[in-house]
Short mmCIF file of C-alpha atoms and ligand atoms in Angstrom, two decimals:
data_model
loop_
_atom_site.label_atom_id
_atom_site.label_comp_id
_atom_site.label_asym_id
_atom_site.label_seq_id
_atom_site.Cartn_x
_atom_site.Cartn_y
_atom_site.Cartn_z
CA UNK A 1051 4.56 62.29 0.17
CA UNK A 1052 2.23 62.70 3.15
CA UNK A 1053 -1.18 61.33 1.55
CA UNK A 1054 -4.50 62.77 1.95
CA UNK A 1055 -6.31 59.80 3.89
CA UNK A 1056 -5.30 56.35 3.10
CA UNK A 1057 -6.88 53.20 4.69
CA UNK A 1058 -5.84 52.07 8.61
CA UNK A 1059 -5.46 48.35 8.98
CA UNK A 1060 -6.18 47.27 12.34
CA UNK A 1061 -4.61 44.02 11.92
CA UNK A 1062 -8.06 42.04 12.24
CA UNK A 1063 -9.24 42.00 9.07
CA UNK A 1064 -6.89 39.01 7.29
CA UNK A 1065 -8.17 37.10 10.38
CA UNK A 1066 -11.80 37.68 9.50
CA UNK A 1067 -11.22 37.58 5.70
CA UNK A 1068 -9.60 34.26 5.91
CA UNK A 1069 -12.56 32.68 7.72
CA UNK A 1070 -14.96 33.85 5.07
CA UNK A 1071 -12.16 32.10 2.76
CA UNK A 1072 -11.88 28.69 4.63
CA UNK A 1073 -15.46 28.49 4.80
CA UNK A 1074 -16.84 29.33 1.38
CA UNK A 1075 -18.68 31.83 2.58
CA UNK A 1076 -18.03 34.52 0.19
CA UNK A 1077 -21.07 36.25 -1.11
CA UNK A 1078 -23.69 37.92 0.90
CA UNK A 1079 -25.32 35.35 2.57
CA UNK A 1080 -22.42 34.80 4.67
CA UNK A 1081 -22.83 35.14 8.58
CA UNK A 1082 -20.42 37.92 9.00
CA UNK A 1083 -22.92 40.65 6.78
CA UNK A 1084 -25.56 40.15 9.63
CA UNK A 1085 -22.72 40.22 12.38
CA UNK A 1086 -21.48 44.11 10.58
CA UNK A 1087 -25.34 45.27 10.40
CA UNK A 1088 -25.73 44.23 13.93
CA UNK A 1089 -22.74 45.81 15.56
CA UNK A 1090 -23.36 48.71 13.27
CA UNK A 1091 -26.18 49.34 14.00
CA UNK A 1092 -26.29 48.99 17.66
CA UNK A 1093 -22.83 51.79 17.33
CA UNK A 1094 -24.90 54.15 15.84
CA UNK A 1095 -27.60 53.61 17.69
CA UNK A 1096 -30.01 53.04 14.73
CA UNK A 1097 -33.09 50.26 14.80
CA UNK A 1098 -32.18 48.23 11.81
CA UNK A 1099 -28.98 48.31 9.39
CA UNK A 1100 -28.53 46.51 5.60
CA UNK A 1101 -25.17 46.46 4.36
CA UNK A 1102 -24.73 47.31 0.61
CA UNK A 1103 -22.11 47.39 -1.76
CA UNK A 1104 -21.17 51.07 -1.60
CA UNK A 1105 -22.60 54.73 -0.22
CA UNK A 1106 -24.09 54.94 -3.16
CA UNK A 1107 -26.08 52.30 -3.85
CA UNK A 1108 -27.12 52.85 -0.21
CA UNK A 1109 -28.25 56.26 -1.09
CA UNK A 1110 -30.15 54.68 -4.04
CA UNK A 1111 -31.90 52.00 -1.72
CA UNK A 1112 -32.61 54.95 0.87
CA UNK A 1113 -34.71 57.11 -1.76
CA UNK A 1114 -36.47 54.85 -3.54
CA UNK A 1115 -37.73 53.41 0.50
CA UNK A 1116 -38.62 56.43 0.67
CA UNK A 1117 -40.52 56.49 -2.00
CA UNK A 1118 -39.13 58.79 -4.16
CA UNK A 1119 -39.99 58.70 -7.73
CA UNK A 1120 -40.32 60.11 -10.98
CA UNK A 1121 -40.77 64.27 -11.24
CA UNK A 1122 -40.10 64.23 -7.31
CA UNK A 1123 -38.27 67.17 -5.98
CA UNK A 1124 -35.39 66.48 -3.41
CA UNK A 1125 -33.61 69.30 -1.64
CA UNK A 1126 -29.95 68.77 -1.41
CA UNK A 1127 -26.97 70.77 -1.00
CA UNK A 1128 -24.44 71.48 -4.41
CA UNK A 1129 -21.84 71.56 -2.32
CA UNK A 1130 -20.92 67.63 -2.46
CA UNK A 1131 -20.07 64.65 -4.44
CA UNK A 1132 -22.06 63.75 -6.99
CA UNK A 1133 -23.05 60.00 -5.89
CA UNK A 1134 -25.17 62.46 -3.35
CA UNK A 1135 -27.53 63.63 -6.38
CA UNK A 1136 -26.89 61.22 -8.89
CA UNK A 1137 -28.74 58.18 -6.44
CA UNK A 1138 -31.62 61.20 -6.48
CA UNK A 1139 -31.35 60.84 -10.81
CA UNK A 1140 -31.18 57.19 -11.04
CA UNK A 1141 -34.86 57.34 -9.64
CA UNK A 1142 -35.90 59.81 -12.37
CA UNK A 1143 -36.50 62.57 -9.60
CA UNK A 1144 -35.30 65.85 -9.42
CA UNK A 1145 -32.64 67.92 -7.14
CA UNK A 1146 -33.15 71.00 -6.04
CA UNK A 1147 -30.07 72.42 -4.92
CA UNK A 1148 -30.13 74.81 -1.81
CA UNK A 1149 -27.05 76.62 -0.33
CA UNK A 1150 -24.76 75.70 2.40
CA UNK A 1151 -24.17 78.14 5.88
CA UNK A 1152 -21.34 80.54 6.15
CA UNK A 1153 -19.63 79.16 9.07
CA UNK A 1154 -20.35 74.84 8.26
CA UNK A 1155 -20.42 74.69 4.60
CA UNK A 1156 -23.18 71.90 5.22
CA UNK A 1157 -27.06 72.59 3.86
CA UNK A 1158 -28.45 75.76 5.38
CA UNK A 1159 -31.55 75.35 7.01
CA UNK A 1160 -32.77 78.78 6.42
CA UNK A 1161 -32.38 78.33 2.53
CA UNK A 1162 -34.73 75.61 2.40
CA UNK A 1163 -38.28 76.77 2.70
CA UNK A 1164 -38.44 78.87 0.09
CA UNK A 1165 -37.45 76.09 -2.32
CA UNK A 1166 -40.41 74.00 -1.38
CA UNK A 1167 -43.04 73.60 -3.98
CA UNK A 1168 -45.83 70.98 -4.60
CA UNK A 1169 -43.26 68.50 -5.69
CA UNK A 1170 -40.60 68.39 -2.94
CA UNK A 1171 -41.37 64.96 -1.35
CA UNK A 1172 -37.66 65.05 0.79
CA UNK A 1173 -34.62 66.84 1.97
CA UNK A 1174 -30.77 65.31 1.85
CA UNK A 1175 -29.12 66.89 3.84
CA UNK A 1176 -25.07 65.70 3.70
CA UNK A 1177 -22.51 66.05 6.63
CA UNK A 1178 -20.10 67.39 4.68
CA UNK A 1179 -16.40 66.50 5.49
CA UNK A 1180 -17.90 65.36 9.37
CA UNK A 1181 -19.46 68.38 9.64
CA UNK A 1182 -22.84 67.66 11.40
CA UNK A 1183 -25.88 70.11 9.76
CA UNK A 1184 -28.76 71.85 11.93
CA UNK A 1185 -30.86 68.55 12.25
CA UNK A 1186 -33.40 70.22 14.43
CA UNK A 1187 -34.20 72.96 12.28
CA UNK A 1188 -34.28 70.26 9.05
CA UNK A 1189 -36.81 68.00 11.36
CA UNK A 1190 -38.56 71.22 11.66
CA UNK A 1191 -39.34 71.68 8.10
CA UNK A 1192 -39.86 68.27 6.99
CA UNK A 1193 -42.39 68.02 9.51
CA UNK A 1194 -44.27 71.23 8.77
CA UNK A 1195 -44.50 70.54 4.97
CA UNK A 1196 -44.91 66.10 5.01
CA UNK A 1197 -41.35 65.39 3.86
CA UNK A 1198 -38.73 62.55 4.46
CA UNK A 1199 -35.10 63.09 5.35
CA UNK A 1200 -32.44 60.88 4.20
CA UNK A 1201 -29.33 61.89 5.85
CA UNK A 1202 -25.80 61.56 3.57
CA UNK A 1203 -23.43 60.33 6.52
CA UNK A 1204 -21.02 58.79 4.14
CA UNK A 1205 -18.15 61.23 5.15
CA UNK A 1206 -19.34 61.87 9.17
CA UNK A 1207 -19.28 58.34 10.82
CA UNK A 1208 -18.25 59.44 14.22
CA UNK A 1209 -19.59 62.31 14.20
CA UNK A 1210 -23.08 63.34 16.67
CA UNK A 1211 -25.78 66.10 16.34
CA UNK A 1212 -26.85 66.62 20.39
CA UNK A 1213 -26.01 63.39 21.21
CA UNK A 1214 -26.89 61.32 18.15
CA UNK A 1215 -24.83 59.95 15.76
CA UNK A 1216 -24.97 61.77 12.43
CA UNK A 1217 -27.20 59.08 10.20
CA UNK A 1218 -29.53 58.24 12.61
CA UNK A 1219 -31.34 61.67 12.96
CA UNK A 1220 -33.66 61.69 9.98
CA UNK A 1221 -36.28 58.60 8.60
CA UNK A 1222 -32.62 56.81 6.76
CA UNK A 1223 -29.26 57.14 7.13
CA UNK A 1224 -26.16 56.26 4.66
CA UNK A 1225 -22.84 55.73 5.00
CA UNK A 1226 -19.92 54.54 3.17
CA UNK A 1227 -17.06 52.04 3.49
CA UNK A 1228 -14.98 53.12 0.72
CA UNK A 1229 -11.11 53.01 0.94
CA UNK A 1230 -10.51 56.15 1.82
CA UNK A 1231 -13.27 56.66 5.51
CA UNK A 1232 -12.95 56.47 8.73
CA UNK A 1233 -13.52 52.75 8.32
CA UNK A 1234 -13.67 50.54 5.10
CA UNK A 1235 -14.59 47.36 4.15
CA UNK A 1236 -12.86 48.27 0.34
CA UNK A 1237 -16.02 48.96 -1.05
CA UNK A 1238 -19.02 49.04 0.62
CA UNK A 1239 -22.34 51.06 2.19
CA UNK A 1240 -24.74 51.03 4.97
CA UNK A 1241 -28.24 52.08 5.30
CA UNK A 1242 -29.94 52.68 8.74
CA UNK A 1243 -33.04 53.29 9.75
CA UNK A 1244 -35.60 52.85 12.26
CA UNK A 1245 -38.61 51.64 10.50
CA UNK A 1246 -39.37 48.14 10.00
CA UNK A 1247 -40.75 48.73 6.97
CA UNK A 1248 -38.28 50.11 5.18
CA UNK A 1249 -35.69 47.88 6.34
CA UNK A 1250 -37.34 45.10 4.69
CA UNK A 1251 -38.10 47.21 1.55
CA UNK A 1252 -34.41 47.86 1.76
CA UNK A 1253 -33.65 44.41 1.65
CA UNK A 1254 -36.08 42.93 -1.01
CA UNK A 1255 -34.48 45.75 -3.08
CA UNK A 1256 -31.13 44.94 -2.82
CA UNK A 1257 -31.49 41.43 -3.55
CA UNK A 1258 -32.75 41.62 -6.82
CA UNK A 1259 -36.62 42.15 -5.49
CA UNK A 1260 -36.94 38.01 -4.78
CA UNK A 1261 -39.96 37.96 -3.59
CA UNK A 1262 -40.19 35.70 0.01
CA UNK A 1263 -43.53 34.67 -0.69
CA UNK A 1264 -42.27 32.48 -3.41
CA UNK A 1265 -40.22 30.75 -0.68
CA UNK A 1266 -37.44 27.95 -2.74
CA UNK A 1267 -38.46 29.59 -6.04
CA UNK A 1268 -37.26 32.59 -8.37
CA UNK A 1269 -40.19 34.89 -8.44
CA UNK A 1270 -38.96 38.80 -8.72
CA UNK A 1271 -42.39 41.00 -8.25
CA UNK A 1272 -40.23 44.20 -9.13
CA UNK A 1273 -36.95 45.13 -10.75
CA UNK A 1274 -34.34 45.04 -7.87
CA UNK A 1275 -31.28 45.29 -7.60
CA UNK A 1276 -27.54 43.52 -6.76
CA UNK A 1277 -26.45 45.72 -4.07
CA UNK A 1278 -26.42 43.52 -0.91
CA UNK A 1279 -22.32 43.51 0.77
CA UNK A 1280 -20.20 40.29 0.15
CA UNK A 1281 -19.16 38.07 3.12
CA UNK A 1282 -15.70 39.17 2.82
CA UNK A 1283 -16.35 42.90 2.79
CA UNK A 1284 -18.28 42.74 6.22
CA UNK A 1285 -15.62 40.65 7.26
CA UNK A 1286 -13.28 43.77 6.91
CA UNK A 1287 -16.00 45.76 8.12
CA UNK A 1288 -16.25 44.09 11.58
CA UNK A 1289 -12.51 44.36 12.21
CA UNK A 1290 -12.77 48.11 11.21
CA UNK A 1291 -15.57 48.85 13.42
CA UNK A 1292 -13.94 47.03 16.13
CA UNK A 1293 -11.17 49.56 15.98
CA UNK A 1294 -13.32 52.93 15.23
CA UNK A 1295 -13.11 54.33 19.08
CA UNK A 1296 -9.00 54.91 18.56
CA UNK A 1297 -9.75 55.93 15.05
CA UNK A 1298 -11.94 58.44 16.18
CA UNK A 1299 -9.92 59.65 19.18
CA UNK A 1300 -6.44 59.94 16.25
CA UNK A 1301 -8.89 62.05 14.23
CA UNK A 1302 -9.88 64.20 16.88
CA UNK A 1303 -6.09 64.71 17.83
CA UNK A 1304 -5.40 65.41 14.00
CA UNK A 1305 -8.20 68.29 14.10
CA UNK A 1306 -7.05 69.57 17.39
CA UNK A 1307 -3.21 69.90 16.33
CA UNK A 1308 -4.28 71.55 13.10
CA UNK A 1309 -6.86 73.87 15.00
CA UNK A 1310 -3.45 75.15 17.35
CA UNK A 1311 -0.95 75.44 14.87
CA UNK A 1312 -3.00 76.91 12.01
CA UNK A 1313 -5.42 79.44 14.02
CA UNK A 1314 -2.47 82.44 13.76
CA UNK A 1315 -2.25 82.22 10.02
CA UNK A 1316 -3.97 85.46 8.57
CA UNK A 1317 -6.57 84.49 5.68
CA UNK A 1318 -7.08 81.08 6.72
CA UNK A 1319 -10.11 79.92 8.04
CA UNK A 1320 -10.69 77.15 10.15
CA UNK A 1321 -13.74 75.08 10.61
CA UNK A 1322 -16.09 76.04 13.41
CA UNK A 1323 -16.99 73.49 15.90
CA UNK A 1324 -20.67 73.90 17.66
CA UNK A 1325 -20.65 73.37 21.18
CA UNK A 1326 -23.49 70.57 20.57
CA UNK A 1327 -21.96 68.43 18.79
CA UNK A 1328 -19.32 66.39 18.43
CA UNK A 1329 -17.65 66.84 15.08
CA UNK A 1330 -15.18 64.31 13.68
CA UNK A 1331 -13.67 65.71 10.71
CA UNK A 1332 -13.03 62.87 8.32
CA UNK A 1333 -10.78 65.60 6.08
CA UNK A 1334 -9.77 68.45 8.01
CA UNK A 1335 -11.54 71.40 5.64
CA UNK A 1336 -9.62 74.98 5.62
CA UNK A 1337 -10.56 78.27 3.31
CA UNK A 1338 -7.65 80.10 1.80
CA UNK A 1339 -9.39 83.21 1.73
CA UNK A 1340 -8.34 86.37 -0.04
CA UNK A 1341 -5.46 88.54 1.35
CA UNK A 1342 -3.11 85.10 1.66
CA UNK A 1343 -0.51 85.14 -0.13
CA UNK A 1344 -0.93 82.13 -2.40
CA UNK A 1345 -4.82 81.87 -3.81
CA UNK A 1346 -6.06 78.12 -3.23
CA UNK A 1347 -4.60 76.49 -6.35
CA UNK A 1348 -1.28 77.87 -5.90
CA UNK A 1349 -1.22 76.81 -2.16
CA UNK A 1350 -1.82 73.33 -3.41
CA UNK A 1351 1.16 73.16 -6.17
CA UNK A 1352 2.82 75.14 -3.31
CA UNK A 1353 2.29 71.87 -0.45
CA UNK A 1354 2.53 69.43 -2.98
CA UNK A 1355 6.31 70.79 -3.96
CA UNK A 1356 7.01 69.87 0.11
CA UNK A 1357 5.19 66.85 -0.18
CA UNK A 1358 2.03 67.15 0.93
CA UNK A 1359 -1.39 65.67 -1.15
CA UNK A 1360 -4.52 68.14 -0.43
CA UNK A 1361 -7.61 68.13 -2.12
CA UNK A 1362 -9.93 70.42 -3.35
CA UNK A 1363 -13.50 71.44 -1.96
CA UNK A 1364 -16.49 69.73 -4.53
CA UNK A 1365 -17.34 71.86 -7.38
CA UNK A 1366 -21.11 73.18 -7.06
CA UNK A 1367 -22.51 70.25 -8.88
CA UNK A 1368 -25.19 73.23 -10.20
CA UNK A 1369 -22.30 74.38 -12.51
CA UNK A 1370 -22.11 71.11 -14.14
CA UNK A 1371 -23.47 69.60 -17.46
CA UNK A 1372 -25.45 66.73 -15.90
CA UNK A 1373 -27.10 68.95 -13.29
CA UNK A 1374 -27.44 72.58 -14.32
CA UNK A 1375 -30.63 72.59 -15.96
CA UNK A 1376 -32.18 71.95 -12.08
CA UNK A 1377 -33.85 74.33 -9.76
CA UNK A 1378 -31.45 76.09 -7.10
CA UNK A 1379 -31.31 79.15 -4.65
CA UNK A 1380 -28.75 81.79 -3.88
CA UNK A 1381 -25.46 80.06 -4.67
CA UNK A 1382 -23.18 82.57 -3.50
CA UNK A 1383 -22.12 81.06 0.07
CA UNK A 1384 -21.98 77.46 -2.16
CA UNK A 1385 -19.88 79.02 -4.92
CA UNK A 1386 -17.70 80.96 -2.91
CA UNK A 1387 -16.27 78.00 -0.24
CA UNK A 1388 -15.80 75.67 -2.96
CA UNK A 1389 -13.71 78.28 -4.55
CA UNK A 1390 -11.33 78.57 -1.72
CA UNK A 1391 -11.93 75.10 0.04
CA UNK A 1392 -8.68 72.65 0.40
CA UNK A 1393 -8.84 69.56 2.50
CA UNK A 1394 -5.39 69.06 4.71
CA UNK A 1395 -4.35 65.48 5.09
CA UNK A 1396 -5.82 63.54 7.87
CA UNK A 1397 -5.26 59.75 7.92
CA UNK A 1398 -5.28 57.79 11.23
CA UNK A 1399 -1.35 56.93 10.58
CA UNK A 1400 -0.28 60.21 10.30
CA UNK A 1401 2.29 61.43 12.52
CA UNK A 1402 2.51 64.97 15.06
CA UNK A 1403 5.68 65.75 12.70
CA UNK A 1404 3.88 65.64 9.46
CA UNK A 1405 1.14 67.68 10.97
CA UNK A 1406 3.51 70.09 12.08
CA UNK A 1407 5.29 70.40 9.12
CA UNK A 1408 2.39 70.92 7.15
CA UNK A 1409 0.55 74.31 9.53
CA UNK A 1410 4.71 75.10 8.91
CA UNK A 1411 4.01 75.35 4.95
CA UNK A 1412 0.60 76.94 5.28
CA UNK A 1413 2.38 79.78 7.88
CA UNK A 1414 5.55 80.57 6.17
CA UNK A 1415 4.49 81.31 2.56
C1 PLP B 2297 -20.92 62.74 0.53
C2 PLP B 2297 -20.83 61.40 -0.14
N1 PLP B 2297 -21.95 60.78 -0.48
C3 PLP B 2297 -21.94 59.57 -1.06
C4 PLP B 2297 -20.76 58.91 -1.31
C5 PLP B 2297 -20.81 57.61 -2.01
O1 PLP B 2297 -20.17 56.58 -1.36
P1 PLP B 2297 -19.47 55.39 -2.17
O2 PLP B 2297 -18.22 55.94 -2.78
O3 PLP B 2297 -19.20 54.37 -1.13
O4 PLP B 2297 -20.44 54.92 -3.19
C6 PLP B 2297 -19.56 59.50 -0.94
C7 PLP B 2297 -18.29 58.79 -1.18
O5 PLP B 2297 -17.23 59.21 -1.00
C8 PLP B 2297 -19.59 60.78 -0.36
O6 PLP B 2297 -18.46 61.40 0.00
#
C-alpha cells in the first residue's frame, strides 16, 4: 500500500528523546521546549513562539489572545477540519463561514465583506493543504473594519505568501505537529506571533493561568489551561525542524512530478501555483471533475484496488449537525471542490516509482 503521508524520521530524534529521558526532564519545563520555540520561531521568522500540545489547542490559545469571546463573530472558511472552528466554539463565539476561490480552494477574499456585521471581531483564514490565501487583500479588510487575523498554518509549514512564511502574516499564527505534517513532534502545536503581549497571555494560558505575581505559590487569577508541549515532544520537534529544508525540497519534487505526469489527464484539475508564492503542498490536492471516467469516490476504490491510500477533500463543515445553524455565504465554490476533491499521497519517503505509478492509475482508467 503506498500511504497517504506517514511520519519521516530523521534519525535525530531518539538522540534528543533519550536526553530528555536520562535527565528527567520530561514535562514542559524542560530546556528543549524553549530550544523548539526558539529555532521555530526564528525559521518562520515570527517575534515570539509557545509550543502547545497540539494545532488545536494552539488555535484555542490564539483566539481567546485575541480576545475573542462569547457572541463574537469569526469569519472562517467551511472548507476545513473542524479543530479550525471548533477552537472558535470552545470560546462560546460564533463562525461565520465564507467561501473558498475557484482556482485555491483557500478563503476568498472577495466573499468576506459582505459577511461583516457589528459582531465580527476576526477572520481565520486557513492554508488549506499548503495552499497560501490572498494575505494582502485579508490585511486589507481587517484593517478597514478593526479586526484580528489568526492565520490556520497547521497544514502549510513551508509554505510563503510574498516572501513570508504562511503563519506569520496576520496578528497569530498556528501550526501543528501532528503525526501526519511536514514535521511532528507526535502530538503537538505552535503559536506565533509578534506581540509581546500576547505571547505572555499565551503562556499564562497554557499553564493553567498561574499567576507570576504569586511567585513560589499556587495562585490561578483565571481558568487556564494544560496545553504547554512536554520536554520530549520538543525534543522530536528540534530534530524535525533540523531536517525541514530536505523535507521541503522532497515535497516540492513530489508536487512537481505529479504536476508533469498528471497535467494531460482530461477532467483532472491540478492545483494552481501563484507566481508569489511559494507553495508547499503538504497533500498534493487534485479535482476529479465531471467528464472523467470514474466520479471521485469510484476513483478512490479504483487506486485503492492498486494500492494506493487517497483521501477525501473536508466536508463543508456548514452541512454538519454541530455547525449548520451558523451564518454563511454563497457555498457553491465550497460545496462543489469538496465534492470532487481527493488528496494523492505525498510523504517525504515516497519514491519517483510510486509517483509514477500512481499519475499511471489516474491516466489509464
Ligand atoms: C487545518 C487544520 N487546522 C487545525 C488542525 C489541528 O491540529 P492538531 O491535530 O495538531 O490539533 C489541523 C490538524 O490536522 C488542521 O489540518
Amino acid at each position: 500500500m503506498i500511504p497517504l503521508s506517514i511520519p519521516e524520521l530523521s534519525g535525530k530524534e531518539i538522540n534528543y528523546i533519550k536526553e530528555c529521558l536520562d535527565s528527567g526532564w520530561v514535562s514542559s519545563t524542560g530546556p528543549y521546549v524553549k530550544l523548539f520555540e526558539e529555532r521555530f520561531k526564528e525559521y518562520v521568522g515570527a517575534k515570539f513562539a509557545v509550543a502547545a500540545i497540539n494545532g488545536t489547542s494552539a488555535l484555542h490559545l490564539a483566539l481567546k489572545c485575541a480576545g475573542i469571546g462569547e457572541g463574537d463573530e469569526v469569519i472562517v472558511p467551511s472548507l476545513t477540519f473542524a479543530a479550525t472552528v471548533n477552537a472558535i466554539k470552545y470560546l462560546g463565539a460564533e463562525p461565520v463561514f465564507a467561501d473558498v476561490s475557484k482556482d485555491t480552494y483557500v478563503l476568498d477574499p472577495n466573499n468576506i465583506e459582505e459577511l461583516i456585521g457589528q459582531k465580527t471581531k476576526a477572520i481565520l483564514p486557513v492554508h488549506l493543504y499548503g495552499q497560501p490565501v490572498e494575505m494582502d487583500r485579508i490585511l486589507e479588510i481587517a484593517g478597514k473594519f478593526g479586526l484580528k487575523v489568526i492565520e490556520d498554518a497547521a497544514q502549510s509549514l513551508g509554505s510563503k505568501y510574498k516572501g513570508k512564511y504562511t503563519g506569520t502574516i496576520g496578528n497569530i499564527g498556528c501550526f501543528s505537529f501532528n503525526g501526519n505534517k511536514l514535521i511532528t513532534t507526535g502530538s503537538g502545536g505552535m503559536l506565533v506571533t509578534d506581540d509581546e503581549k500576547i505571547v505572555e497571555y499565551a503562556l499564562y494560558l497554557s499553564t493553567q493561568a498561574k499567576d507570576p505575581n504569586y511567585k513560589g505559590l499556587f495562585y490561578h487569577s483565571e481558568v487556564g489551561y494544560n496545553y504547554r508541549m512536554s520536554n520530549i515532544n520538543a525534543a522530536m520537534g528540534l530534530a524535525q525542524l533540523e531536517d525541514i529544508e530536505r523535507r521541503i525540497q522532497i515535497k516540492n519534487r513530489i508536487s512537481g512530478i505529479y504536476d508533469k505526469n498528471l497535467k494531460d489527464i482530461d477532467n483532472i484539475v491540478l492545483p494552481v501555483k501563484k507566481p508569489y508564492c511559494e507553495t508547499t503542498f503538504w497533500l498534493y490536492p487534485i479535482l476529479v471533475e465531471e467528464g472523467y471516467p470514474l466520479n471521485k469516490l469510484r476513483l478512490m476504490e479504483k487506486l485503492f484496488e492498486f494500492g494506493v491510500e487517497t483521501r477525501s477533500f473536508f466536508m463543508p463543515l456548514h452541512l454538519m449537525k454541530p455547525y449548520k445553524h451558523h451564518k454563511h455565504g454563497m457555498m457553491g465554490i465550497t460545496e462543489h471542490v469538496s465534492n470532487h476533491g481527493i488528496n494523492l499521497p505525498s510523504s517525504i519517503g515516497i519514491c519517483e516509482e510510486d509517483l509514477i505509478r500512481i499519475c499511471k492509475v489516474l491516466g489509464t482508467v
